[in-house]
Coordinates of N, CA and C and ligand atoms in Angstrom, one line a residue:
M1 N 12.2 -0.5 2.7 CA 11.5 0.7 2.4 C 11.6 1.1 1.0
K2 N 10.4 1.4 0.4 CA 10.4 1.9 -1.0 C 10.3 3.4 -0.9
I3 N 11.0 4.1 -1.8 CA 10.8 5.6 -1.9 C 10.3 6.0 -3.2
L4 N 9.2 6.7 -3.3 CA 8.7 7.3 -4.6 C 8.8 8.8 -4.5
V5 N 9.4 9.3 -5.6 CA 9.5 10.8 -5.6 C 8.7 11.3 -6.8
F6 N 7.8 12.2 -6.6 CA 7.0 12.8 -7.6 C 7.4 14.3 -7.8
D7 N 7.1 14.8 -9.0 CA 7.5 16.2 -9.2 C 6.8 17.2 -8.3
T8 N 5.5 17.0 -8.1 CA 4.7 18.0 -7.4 C 3.9 17.3 -6.2
K9 N 3.4 18.2 -5.4 CA 2.6 17.8 -4.3 C 1.2 17.2 -4.8
Q10 N 0.8 17.8 -5.9 CA -0.5 17.3 -6.5 C -0.3 15.8 -6.9
E11 N 0.8 15.5 -7.5 CA 1.0 14.1 -7.9 C 1.1 13.1 -6.7
V12 N 1.7 13.6 -5.6 CA 1.7 12.8 -4.4 C 0.3 12.6 -3.9
S13 N -0.5 13.6 -3.9 CA -1.9 13.5 -3.4 C -2.7 12.6 -4.3
E14 N -2.5 12.6 -5.6 CA -3.2 11.7 -6.5 C -2.8 10.3 -6.3
F15 N -1.5 10.1 -6.0 CA -1.0 8.7 -5.8 C -1.7 8.1 -4.5
I16 N -1.7 8.9 -3.4 CA -2.3 8.5 -2.2 C -3.8 8.2 -2.4
A17 N -4.4 9.1 -3.0 CA -5.9 8.9 -3.2 C -6.1 7.6 -4.0
N18 N -5.3 7.4 -5.1 CA -5.5 6.2 -5.9 C -5.2 4.9 -5.1
K19 N -4.3 5.0 -4.2 CA -4.0 3.8 -3.4 C -5.3 3.5 -2.6
V20 N -5.9 4.5 -2.0 CA -7.1 4.3 -1.1 C -8.2 3.8 -2.0
I21 N -8.4 4.4 -3.2 CA -9.5 4.0 -4.1 C -9.3 2.6 -4.5
D22 N -8.1 2.2 -4.9 CA -7.9 0.9 -5.4 C -8.1 -0.1 -4.3
Q23 N -7.6 0.2 -3.1 CA -7.7 -0.7 -1.9 C -9.2 -1.0 -1.6
V24 N -10.0 0.0 -1.7 CA -11.4 -0.2 -1.4 C -12.2 -0.9 -2.5
Q25 N -11.7 -0.7 -3.7 CA -12.3 -1.5 -4.8 C -12.0 -3.0 -4.7
K26 N -10.7 -3.2 -4.2 CA -10.2 -4.6 -4.1 C -10.9 -5.3 -2.9
K27 N -11.1 -4.5 -1.8 CA -11.6 -5.0 -0.6 C -12.6 -4.0 0.0
P28 N -13.9 -4.2 -0.3 CA -14.9 -3.2 0.1 C -14.9 -2.9 1.6
D29 N -14.6 -4.0 2.4 CA -14.6 -3.8 3.9 C -13.2 -3.5 4.4
T30 N -12.5 -2.7 3.6 CA -11.1 -2.3 4.0 C -11.1 -1.5 5.4
V31 N -10.1 -1.8 6.1 CA -9.8 -1.0 7.4 C -8.7 0.0 7.0
L32 N -9.1 1.3 7.1 CA -8.1 2.4 6.8 C -7.7 3.0 8.1
G33 N -6.4 3.3 8.1 CA -5.8 4.1 9.2 C -5.6 5.5 8.7
L34 N -6.2 6.5 9.3 CA -6.1 7.9 8.6 C -5.4 8.9 9.5
A35 N -4.8 9.8 8.7 CA -4.0 10.9 9.3 C -4.8 12.2 9.0
T36 N -4.6 13.2 9.9 CA -5.1 14.6 9.6 C -3.9 15.4 9.2
G37 N -4.0 16.7 9.4 CA -2.9 17.6 9.0 C -3.0 18.1 7.6
S38 N -2.0 18.9 7.2 CA -2.1 19.5 5.9 C -1.7 18.5 4.7
T39 N -0.9 17.6 5.0 CA -0.4 16.7 4.0 C -1.4 15.9 3.2
P40 N -2.4 15.2 3.9 CA -3.3 14.4 3.2 C -4.6 15.2 2.6
K41 N -4.7 16.5 2.9 CA -5.9 17.2 2.6 C -6.3 17.1 1.1
E42 N -5.3 17.3 0.2 CA -5.6 17.2 -1.2 C -6.0 15.8 -1.7
A43 N -5.4 14.8 -1.1 CA -5.7 13.4 -1.4 C -7.2 13.2 -1.0
Y44 N -7.6 13.7 0.1 CA -9.0 13.5 0.6 C -9.9 14.2 -0.4
R45 N -9.5 15.3 -0.9 CA -10.4 16.1 -1.8 C -10.5 15.2 -3.1
Y46 N -9.4 14.7 -3.6 CA -9.4 13.8 -4.8 C -10.4 12.6 -4.6
I47 N -10.3 12.0 -3.4 CA -11.2 10.8 -3.1 C -12.6 11.2 -3.2
K48 N -12.9 12.4 -2.6 CA -14.3 12.9 -2.7 C -14.8 13.1 -4.1
N49 N -14.0 13.7 -4.9 CA -14.3 14.0 -6.3 C -14.5 12.7 -7.1
D50 N -13.6 11.8 -6.8 CA -13.7 10.5 -7.5 C -15.0 9.7 -7.1
Y51 N -15.4 9.9 -5.8 CA -16.6 9.2 -5.3 C -17.8 9.7 -6.0
K52 N -17.8 11.1 -6.2 CA -19.0 11.7 -6.9 C -19.0 11.3 -8.4
Q53 N -17.9 11.3 -9.0 CA -17.8 11.1 -10.5 C -18.0 9.6 -10.8
N54 N -17.5 8.7 -10.0 CA -17.4 7.3 -10.4 C -18.3 6.4 -9.5
N55 N -19.2 7.0 -8.8 CA -20.2 6.1 -8.0 C -19.6 5.1 -7.1
R56 N -18.6 5.4 -6.4 CA -17.9 4.5 -5.5 C -18.8 4.1 -4.3
D57 N -18.4 3.1 -3.7 CA -19.1 2.7 -2.4 C -18.2 2.5 -1.3
Y58 N -18.3 3.3 -0.2 CA -17.5 3.2 1.0 C -18.3 2.7 2.2
S59 N -19.5 2.1 1.9 CA -20.4 1.8 3.0 C -19.8 0.7 4.0
K60 N -18.9 -0.1 3.5 CA -18.4 -1.1 4.4 C -17.0 -0.8 4.9
V61 N -16.5 0.4 4.6 CA -15.1 0.7 5.0 C -15.2 1.1 6.5
I62 N -14.1 0.8 7.2 CA -14.0 1.1 8.6 C -12.7 2.0 8.7
T63 N -12.8 3.1 9.5 CA -11.6 4.0 9.6 C -11.2 4.1 11.1
F64 N -9.9 4.1 11.3 CA -9.3 4.4 12.6 C -8.4 5.6 12.4
N65 N -8.8 6.7 13.0 CA -7.8 7.9 13.0 C -6.7 7.7 14.0
L66 N -5.6 8.3 13.6 CA -4.4 8.2 14.4 C -4.4 8.8 15.7
D67 N -5.1 10.0 15.8 CA -5.0 10.8 17.0 C -6.1 11.8 17.1
E68 N -6.2 12.3 18.3 CA -7.2 13.4 18.7 C -6.6 14.2 19.8
Y69 N -6.9 15.5 19.8 CA -6.5 16.3 20.9 C -7.3 16.0 22.1
L70 N -6.7 16.2 23.3 CA -7.4 16.2 24.6 C -7.8 17.6 24.9
G71 N -9.0 17.7 25.4 CA -9.5 19.0 25.9 C -10.1 19.8 24.8
V72 N -10.3 19.3 23.6 CA -10.9 20.0 22.5 C -12.3 19.3 22.3
L73 N -13.4 20.1 22.3 CA -14.7 19.5 22.2 C -14.8 18.8 20.8
K74 N -15.6 17.8 20.8 CA -15.8 17.0 19.6 C -16.2 17.8 18.4
D75 N -17.1 18.8 18.6 CA -17.6 19.6 17.5 C -16.8 20.8 17.2
S76 N -15.8 21.1 18.0 CA -14.9 22.2 17.8 C -14.3 22.2 16.5
I77 N -14.0 23.3 15.8 CA -13.3 23.3 14.5 C -11.9 22.7 14.6
N78 N -11.4 22.7 15.9 CA -10.0 22.2 16.0 C -10.0 20.7 16.3
S79 N -11.1 20.1 16.5 CA -11.0 18.6 16.8 C -10.7 17.9 15.5
Y80 N -10.0 16.8 15.6 CA -9.6 16.0 14.4 C -10.9 15.3 13.8
R81 N -11.9 15.1 14.7 CA -13.1 14.5 14.1 C -13.7 15.5 13.2
Q82 N -13.7 16.8 13.6 CA -14.3 17.9 12.7 C -13.5 18.0 11.4
Y83 N -12.1 17.9 11.6 CA -11.2 18.0 10.4 C -11.7 16.9 9.4
M84 N -11.8 15.6 9.9 CA -12.1 14.5 9.0 C -13.5 14.6 8.4
K85 N -14.4 15.2 9.2 CA -15.8 15.4 8.7 C -15.7 16.3 7.4
E86 N -15.0 17.5 7.6 CA -14.9 18.4 6.5 C -14.0 17.9 5.4
A87 N -12.9 17.3 5.7 CA -11.9 17.0 4.7 C -12.4 15.8 3.9
L88 N -13.1 14.8 4.5 CA -13.4 13.6 3.8 C -14.8 13.0 4.1
F89 N -15.1 12.8 5.3 CA -16.3 12.0 5.7 C -17.6 12.6 5.1
E90 N -17.7 13.9 5.1 CA -18.9 14.6 4.6 C -19.2 14.2 3.1
G91 N -18.1 13.9 2.4 CA -18.2 13.7 1.0 C -18.2 12.3 0.5
I92 N -18.2 11.3 1.4 CA -18.3 9.9 1.0 C -19.2 9.2 1.9
N93 N -19.5 7.9 1.7 CA -20.6 7.3 2.4 C -20.1 6.2 3.5
I94 N -19.1 6.6 4.3 CA -18.7 5.7 5.4 C -19.7 6.0 6.6
P95 N -20.4 5.0 7.1 CA -21.3 5.3 8.2 C -20.6 5.9 9.4
N96 N -21.2 6.8 10.1 CA -20.5 7.4 11.3 C -20.1 6.3 12.3
S97 N -20.9 5.3 12.4 CA -20.6 4.2 13.4 C -19.3 3.4 13.0
Q98 N -18.8 3.6 11.8 CA -17.6 2.9 11.4 C -16.4 3.8 11.3
Q99 N -16.5 5.0 11.9 CA -15.4 6.0 12.0 C -14.9 6.1 13.4
Y100 N -13.7 5.6 13.7 CA -13.2 5.6 15.1 C -12.1 6.6 15.3
F101 N -12.2 7.2 16.5 CA -11.1 8.1 16.9 C -10.7 7.7 18.3
P102 N -9.4 7.9 18.6 CA -8.9 7.5 19.9 C -9.4 8.5 21.0
L103 N -10.2 8.1 21.9 CA -10.8 9.0 22.9 C -10.4 8.4 24.3
K104 N -10.7 9.3 25.3 CA -10.4 8.8 26.7 C -11.2 7.5 27.0
T105 N -12.5 7.5 26.4 CA -13.4 6.4 26.7 C -13.0 5.1 26.0
N106 N -12.3 5.1 24.9 CA -12.0 3.9 24.2 C -10.5 3.6 24.1
M107 N -9.6 4.5 24.7 CA -8.2 4.4 24.3 C -7.6 3.1 24.8
K108 N -8.1 2.6 26.0 CA -7.5 1.3 26.5 C -7.8 0.1 25.6
N109 N -8.9 0.3 24.9 CA -9.4 -0.8 24.0 C -9.1 -0.6 22.5
Y110 N -8.5 0.6 22.2 CA -8.4 1.0 20.8 C -7.6 0.0 19.9
D111 N -6.5 -0.5 20.5 CA -5.7 -1.5 19.8 C -6.5 -2.8 19.5
N112 N -7.2 -3.2 20.6 CA -8.1 -4.4 20.5 C -9.2 -4.2 19.4
L113 N -9.7 -3.0 19.4 CA -10.8 -2.7 18.5 C -10.3 -2.8 17.0
I114 N -9.1 -2.3 16.8 CA -8.5 -2.4 15.5 C -8.3 -3.9 15.1
K115 N -7.8 -4.7 16.1 CA -7.6 -6.1 15.9 C -8.9 -6.8 15.6
E116 N -9.9 -6.5 16.4 CA -11.2 -7.2 16.2 C -11.8 -6.9 14.8
H117 N -11.4 -5.8 14.2 CA -11.9 -5.5 12.8 C -10.9 -6.1 11.8
G118 N -9.9 -6.9 12.2 CA -9.1 -7.5 11.3 C -7.7 -6.8 11.0
G119 N -7.5 -5.7 11.7 CA -6.3 -4.9 11.6 C -6.4 -3.9 10.4
V120 N -5.5 -2.9 10.5 CA -5.5 -1.9 9.5 C -4.9 -2.4 8.2
D121 N -5.6 -2.3 7.1 CA -5.1 -2.8 5.8 C -4.1 -1.7 5.2
L122 N -4.5 -0.5 5.3 CA -3.7 0.6 4.7 C -3.6 1.8 5.6
Q123 N -2.4 2.1 6.1 CA -2.3 3.2 7.0 C -1.6 4.4 6.3
L124 N -2.3 5.5 6.4 CA -1.7 6.8 5.9 C -1.0 7.5 7.0
L125 N 0.2 8.0 6.8 CA 0.9 8.8 7.8 C 1.5 10.1 7.2
G126 N 1.6 11.1 8.0 CA 2.4 12.3 7.7 C 3.6 12.2 8.7
I127 N 4.5 13.2 8.6 CA 5.6 13.2 9.6 C 5.8 14.6 10.2
G128 N 6.0 14.6 11.5 CA 6.3 15.9 12.1 C 7.7 16.4 11.8
L129 N 7.9 17.7 12.0 CA 9.3 18.2 11.8 C 10.3 17.6 12.7
N130 N 9.8 17.0 13.8 CA 10.8 16.4 14.7 C 10.8 14.9 14.5
G131 N 10.1 14.4 13.5 CA 10.1 13.0 13.2 C 9.0 12.2 13.8
H132 N 8.0 12.9 14.4 CA 6.9 12.2 15.0 C 6.0 11.5 14.0
I133 N 5.4 10.4 14.4 CA 4.3 9.8 13.5 C 3.1 9.7 14.5
A134 N 1.9 10.0 13.9 CA 0.8 10.3 14.8 C 1.3 11.3 15.8
F135 N 1.0 11.2 17.1 CA 1.6 12.2 18.0 C 2.6 11.4 18.9
N136 N 3.3 10.5 18.3 CA 4.4 9.8 19.0 C 5.6 10.7 18.9
E137 N 5.9 11.5 19.9 CA 7.0 12.4 19.9 C 8.3 11.7 20.1
P138 N 9.4 12.3 19.8 CA 10.7 11.7 20.0 C 10.9 11.2 21.4
G139 N 11.4 10.0 21.6 CA 11.5 9.3 22.9 C 10.4 8.4 23.1
S140 N 9.3 8.4 22.3 CA 8.2 7.4 22.5 C 8.8 6.0 22.3
S141 N 8.3 5.1 23.1 CA 8.8 3.7 23.0 C 8.2 3.1 21.7
F142 N 9.1 2.3 21.0 CA 8.6 1.5 19.9 C 7.5 0.5 20.2
Q143 N 7.5 0.2 21.6 CA 6.4 -0.8 22.0 C 5.1 -0.1 22.4
S144 N 5.1 1.2 22.2 CA 3.9 2.0 22.7 C 2.6 1.6 22.0
K145 N 1.5 1.6 22.9 CA 0.2 1.4 22.3 C -0.6 2.7 22.4
T146 N -1.9 2.7 22.0 CA -2.7 3.9 22.1 C -2.7 4.4 23.5
R147 N -2.4 5.7 23.7 CA -2.3 6.3 25.0 C -2.4 7.8 25.0
I148 N -2.4 8.4 26.2 CA -2.3 9.9 26.2 C -0.8 10.3 26.1
I149 N -0.5 11.3 25.3 CA 0.9 11.8 25.2 C 0.9 13.3 25.5
E150 N 2.1 13.8 25.9 CA 2.3 15.2 26.0 C 2.9 15.7 24.7
L151 N 2.3 16.8 24.2 CA 2.8 17.3 22.9 C 4.1 18.1 23.1
D152 N 5.0 17.9 22.2 CA 6.2 18.7 22.2 C 5.9 20.2 21.9
E153 N 6.7 21.1 22.4 CA 6.5 22.5 22.2 C 6.6 22.8 20.7
S154 N 7.5 22.1 20.0 CA 7.6 22.3 18.5 C 6.4 21.9 17.8
T155 N 5.7 20.9 18.2 CA 4.5 20.4 17.6 C 3.4 21.4 17.9
R156 N 3.3 21.9 19.1 CA 2.3 22.9 19.5 C 2.4 24.2 18.7
K157 N 3.7 24.5 18.5 CA 4.0 25.8 17.7 C 3.6 25.6 16.3
R158 N 3.9 24.5 15.7 CA 3.6 24.3 14.3 C 2.1 24.2 14.1
N159 N 1.4 23.6 15.0 CA -0.1 23.4 14.9 C -0.9 24.7 15.4
S160 N -0.1 25.7 15.9 CA -0.8 26.8 16.4 C -1.5 27.7 15.3
K161 N -1.0 27.4 14.1 CA -1.7 28.2 13.0 C -3.2 27.9 12.8
Y162 N -3.6 26.7 13.4 CA -5.0 26.4 13.3 C -5.8 26.9 14.5
F163 N -5.1 27.5 15.5 CA -5.8 28.0 16.7 C -5.6 29.5 16.8
R164 N -6.4 30.1 17.8 CA -6.3 31.5 17.9 C -4.9 32.0 18.3
S165 N -4.3 31.2 19.2 CA -2.9 31.5 19.6 C -2.3 30.2 20.1
I166 N -1.0 30.2 20.4 CA -0.4 28.9 20.9 C -0.9 28.5 22.2
D167 N -1.4 29.6 23.0 CA -2.0 29.3 24.3 C -3.3 28.4 24.2
H168 N -3.9 28.4 23.0 CA -5.1 27.7 22.8 C -4.8 26.2 22.3
V169 N -3.6 25.9 22.0 CA -3.2 24.6 21.5 C -3.1 23.7 22.7
P170 N -3.9 22.5 22.7 CA -3.8 21.6 23.8 C -2.4 21.2 24.1
T171 N -2.1 20.7 25.3 CA -0.8 20.3 25.7 C -0.8 18.7 25.6
Q172 N -1.9 18.1 25.5 CA -2.0 16.6 25.4 C -2.9 16.2 24.2
A173 N -2.6 15.0 23.8 CA -3.4 14.3 22.8 C -3.5 12.8 23.1
I174 N -4.4 12.1 22.4 CA -4.4 10.7 22.5 C -4.0 10.2 21.1
S175 N -3.0 9.3 21.2 CA -2.4 8.9 19.9 C -2.3 7.4 19.8
M176 N -2.5 6.8 18.6 CA -2.1 5.4 18.4 C -0.7 5.3 18.8
G177 N -0.3 4.2 19.3 CA 1.1 4.0 19.7 C 1.9 3.5 18.4
I178 N 3.2 3.5 18.6 CA 4.1 3.1 17.5 C 3.9 1.6 17.2
S179 N 3.7 0.8 18.2 CA 3.5 -0.7 17.9 C 2.1 -0.9 17.3
T180 N 1.2 0.0 17.6 CA -0.1 -0.1 17.0 C 0.0 0.2 15.4
I181 N 0.7 1.3 15.1 CA 0.9 1.7 13.7 C 1.7 0.6 13.0
M182 N 2.7 0.0 13.6 CA 3.5 -1.0 12.9 C 2.8 -2.3 12.6
K183 N 1.6 -2.5 13.2 CA 0.8 -3.7 12.9 C 0.0 -3.6 11.6
A184 N 0.0 -2.4 11.0 CA -0.8 -2.2 9.8 C -0.1 -3.1 8.7
K185 N -1.0 -3.6 7.8 CA -0.4 -4.4 6.7 C 0.4 -3.6 5.7
E186 N 0.0 -2.4 5.4 CA 0.7 -1.6 4.5 C 0.7 -0.1 5.0
I187 N 1.9 0.5 4.9 CA 2.0 1.9 5.5 C 2.6 2.8 4.4
I188 N 1.9 4.0 4.2 CA 2.4 5.0 3.3 C 2.6 6.3 4.1
L189 N 3.8 6.8 4.1 CA 4.1 8.1 4.7 C 4.4 9.1 3.6
A190 N 3.6 10.1 3.6 CA 3.7 11.2 2.6 C 4.4 12.4 3.3
A191 N 5.3 13.0 2.5 CA 5.9 14.3 3.0 C 6.0 15.2 1.8
T192 N 5.6 16.4 1.9 CA 5.7 17.4 0.8 C 6.2 18.7 1.3
S193 N 6.8 19.4 0.4 CA 7.3 20.8 0.6 C 8.7 20.8 1.2
E194 N 9.4 21.9 1.0 CA 10.7 22.1 1.5 C 10.9 22.0 3.0
V195 N 9.8 22.3 3.7 CA 9.9 22.3 5.1 C 10.2 20.9 5.7
K196 N 9.9 19.9 4.9 CA 10.1 18.5 5.3 C 11.4 18.0 4.9
A197 N 12.2 18.7 4.1 CA 13.4 18.2 3.5 C 14.4 17.7 4.5
D198 N 14.6 18.4 5.6 CA 15.6 18.1 6.6 C 15.2 16.8 7.3
I199 N 13.9 16.7 7.8 CA 13.6 15.5 8.5 C 13.5 14.3 7.6
I200 N 13.2 14.5 6.3 CA 13.3 13.3 5.4 C 14.7 12.8 5.2
K201 N 15.6 13.8 5.1 CA 17.0 13.3 5.0 C 17.4 12.6 6.2
Q202 N 17.1 13.1 7.4 CA 17.4 12.4 8.7 C 16.8 11.0 8.7
L203 N 15.5 10.9 8.3 CA 14.8 9.6 8.3 C 15.6 8.6 7.4
V204 N 15.9 9.1 6.2 CA 16.6 8.2 5.2 C 18.0 7.7 5.7
D205 N 18.7 8.7 6.3 CA 20.1 8.4 6.7 C 20.2 7.7 8.1
S206 N 19.2 7.9 9.0 CA 19.4 7.5 10.4 C 19.4 6.0 10.6
N207 N 19.9 5.6 11.7 CA 19.7 4.2 12.2 C 18.3 4.2 12.9
I208 N 17.9 3.0 13.3 CA 16.6 2.9 13.9 C 16.7 3.3 15.4
N209 N 16.1 4.4 15.8 CA 16.2 4.8 17.2 C 15.0 5.6 17.6
E210 N 14.7 5.5 18.9 CA 13.4 6.1 19.4 C 13.4 7.6 19.4
N211 N 14.6 8.2 19.2 CA 14.6 9.7 19.1 C 14.1 10.2 17.8
L212 N 14.0 9.3 16.8 CA 13.4 9.6 15.5 C 12.3 8.5 15.3
P213 N 11.1 8.8 15.9 CA 10.0 7.8 15.9 C 9.8 7.1 14.5
A214 N 9.8 8.0 13.4 CA 9.5 7.4 12.1 C 10.5 6.4 11.6
S215 N 11.7 6.4 12.3 CA 12.8 5.5 11.8 C 12.4 4.0 11.8
I216 N 11.5 3.7 12.8 CA 11.1 2.2 12.9 C 10.4 1.8 11.7
L217 N 9.8 2.7 10.9 CA 9.0 2.3 9.7 C 9.9 1.6 8.7
K218 N 11.2 1.9 8.8 CA 12.1 1.3 7.8 C 12.2 -0.2 8.0
T219 N 11.8 -0.7 9.2 CA 11.8 -2.2 9.4 C 10.5 -2.8 9.0
H220 N 9.5 -2.0 8.6 CA 8.2 -2.6 8.2 C 8.3 -3.2 6.8
E221 N 7.7 -4.4 6.6 CA 7.9 -5.1 5.3 C 7.2 -4.5 4.1
N222 N 6.2 -3.6 4.4 CA 5.4 -3.0 3.3 C 5.2 -1.5 3.6
F223 N 6.4 -0.8 3.6 CA 6.4 0.6 3.9 C 6.9 1.4 2.7
T224 N 6.1 2.4 2.3 CA 6.5 3.3 1.2 C 6.5 4.8 1.6
L225 N 7.6 5.4 1.3 CA 7.8 6.8 1.6 C 7.5 7.6 0.3
V226 N 6.5 8.5 0.3 CA 6.1 9.1 -0.9 C 6.4 10.6 -0.8
L227 N 7.2 11.2 -1.7 CA 7.7 12.5 -1.5 C 7.5 13.3 -2.8
D228 N 7.4 14.7 -2.6 CA 7.6 15.5 -3.8 C 9.0 15.9 -3.9
Q229 N 9.4 16.6 -5.0 CA 10.8 16.9 -5.2 C 11.4 17.8 -4.1
E230 N 10.5 18.7 -3.5 CA 11.0 19.6 -2.5 C 11.4 18.8 -1.2
A231 N 10.5 17.9 -0.8 CA 10.8 17.1 0.4 C 12.0 16.2 0.2
A232 N 12.2 15.8 -1.1 CA 13.2 14.8 -1.4 C 14.6 15.5 -1.7
R233 N 14.6 16.8 -1.6 CA 15.7 17.7 -2.0 C 17.1 17.2 -1.5
D234 N 17.2 16.7 -0.3 CA 18.5 16.4 0.3 C 18.8 14.9 0.3
I235 N 18.0 14.1 -0.3 CA 18.3 12.7 -0.3 C 18.9 12.3 -1.6
N236 N 19.7 11.2 -1.6 CA 20.4 10.8 -2.9 C 19.5 10.0 -3.7
Ligands
F6R1 C1 -2.0 13.9 12.2 C2 -0.7 13.3 12.6 C3 0.6 14.0 12.6 C4 0.8 14.7 11.2 C5 2.2 15.4 11.2 C6 2.4 16.2 9.9 O1 -3.1 13.1 12.4 O2 -0.8 12.2 13.1 O3 1.6 13.1 12.8 O4 0.8 13.7 10.2 O5 2.3 16.3 12.3 O6 1.5 17.2 9.8 P1 1.3 18.1 8.5 O7 0.8 17.2 7.4 O8 0.3 19.1 8.9 O9 2.7 18.6 8.2

């Protein structure tokens, strides 16, 4: 595992955005694994600005999102498809038909679909306060594939800021599995702000165990943890 610590969240976002931009320059038909949530938002904004300013081409890029809520309509403001549309897809030229989300209709085939496209070249991840990656909550098997999962109460509580109330937060989601994520050729997990300091310390110090889903990433041969000073506060 490589750990990079930047002074600010802004620098973390620029680093991630530049990784994506460089990857697509190097390989125009790159397969990207994408996360939602608050962490990558600024990076996506940076990618959109760079697209406008520098005439980039994303027309051959294929994207696989990590997860999607169950029971939230596709066009709802709370769907991850809608998040991606607003955060990134509206501002660059990836054709709709090359943007994949795990759904009830394709979840059994999602891992195969990724494989058929040559596998994920660059996977972006965030981390939950309980150590989840995608929606693989503590206790998820390291062998897990894309499937329906029950969301932890702590995850529903944290994500309730995007909904009218916690009662409106779905109880289930479809998520790439941990074995699915681990097949990516390169993985970057970003964590910013003080709220992540505790889980990042646990991640760095812990042994590899299924109660801390992100811990398996430490066995990946091309894994980088990208932090701002606040998230890195408690690590040596
Ligand atoms: C989102 C996802 C989640 C988030 C994690 C952190 O697609 O898979 O694992 O990355 O919950 O969320 P934020 O960035 O909002 O702190």
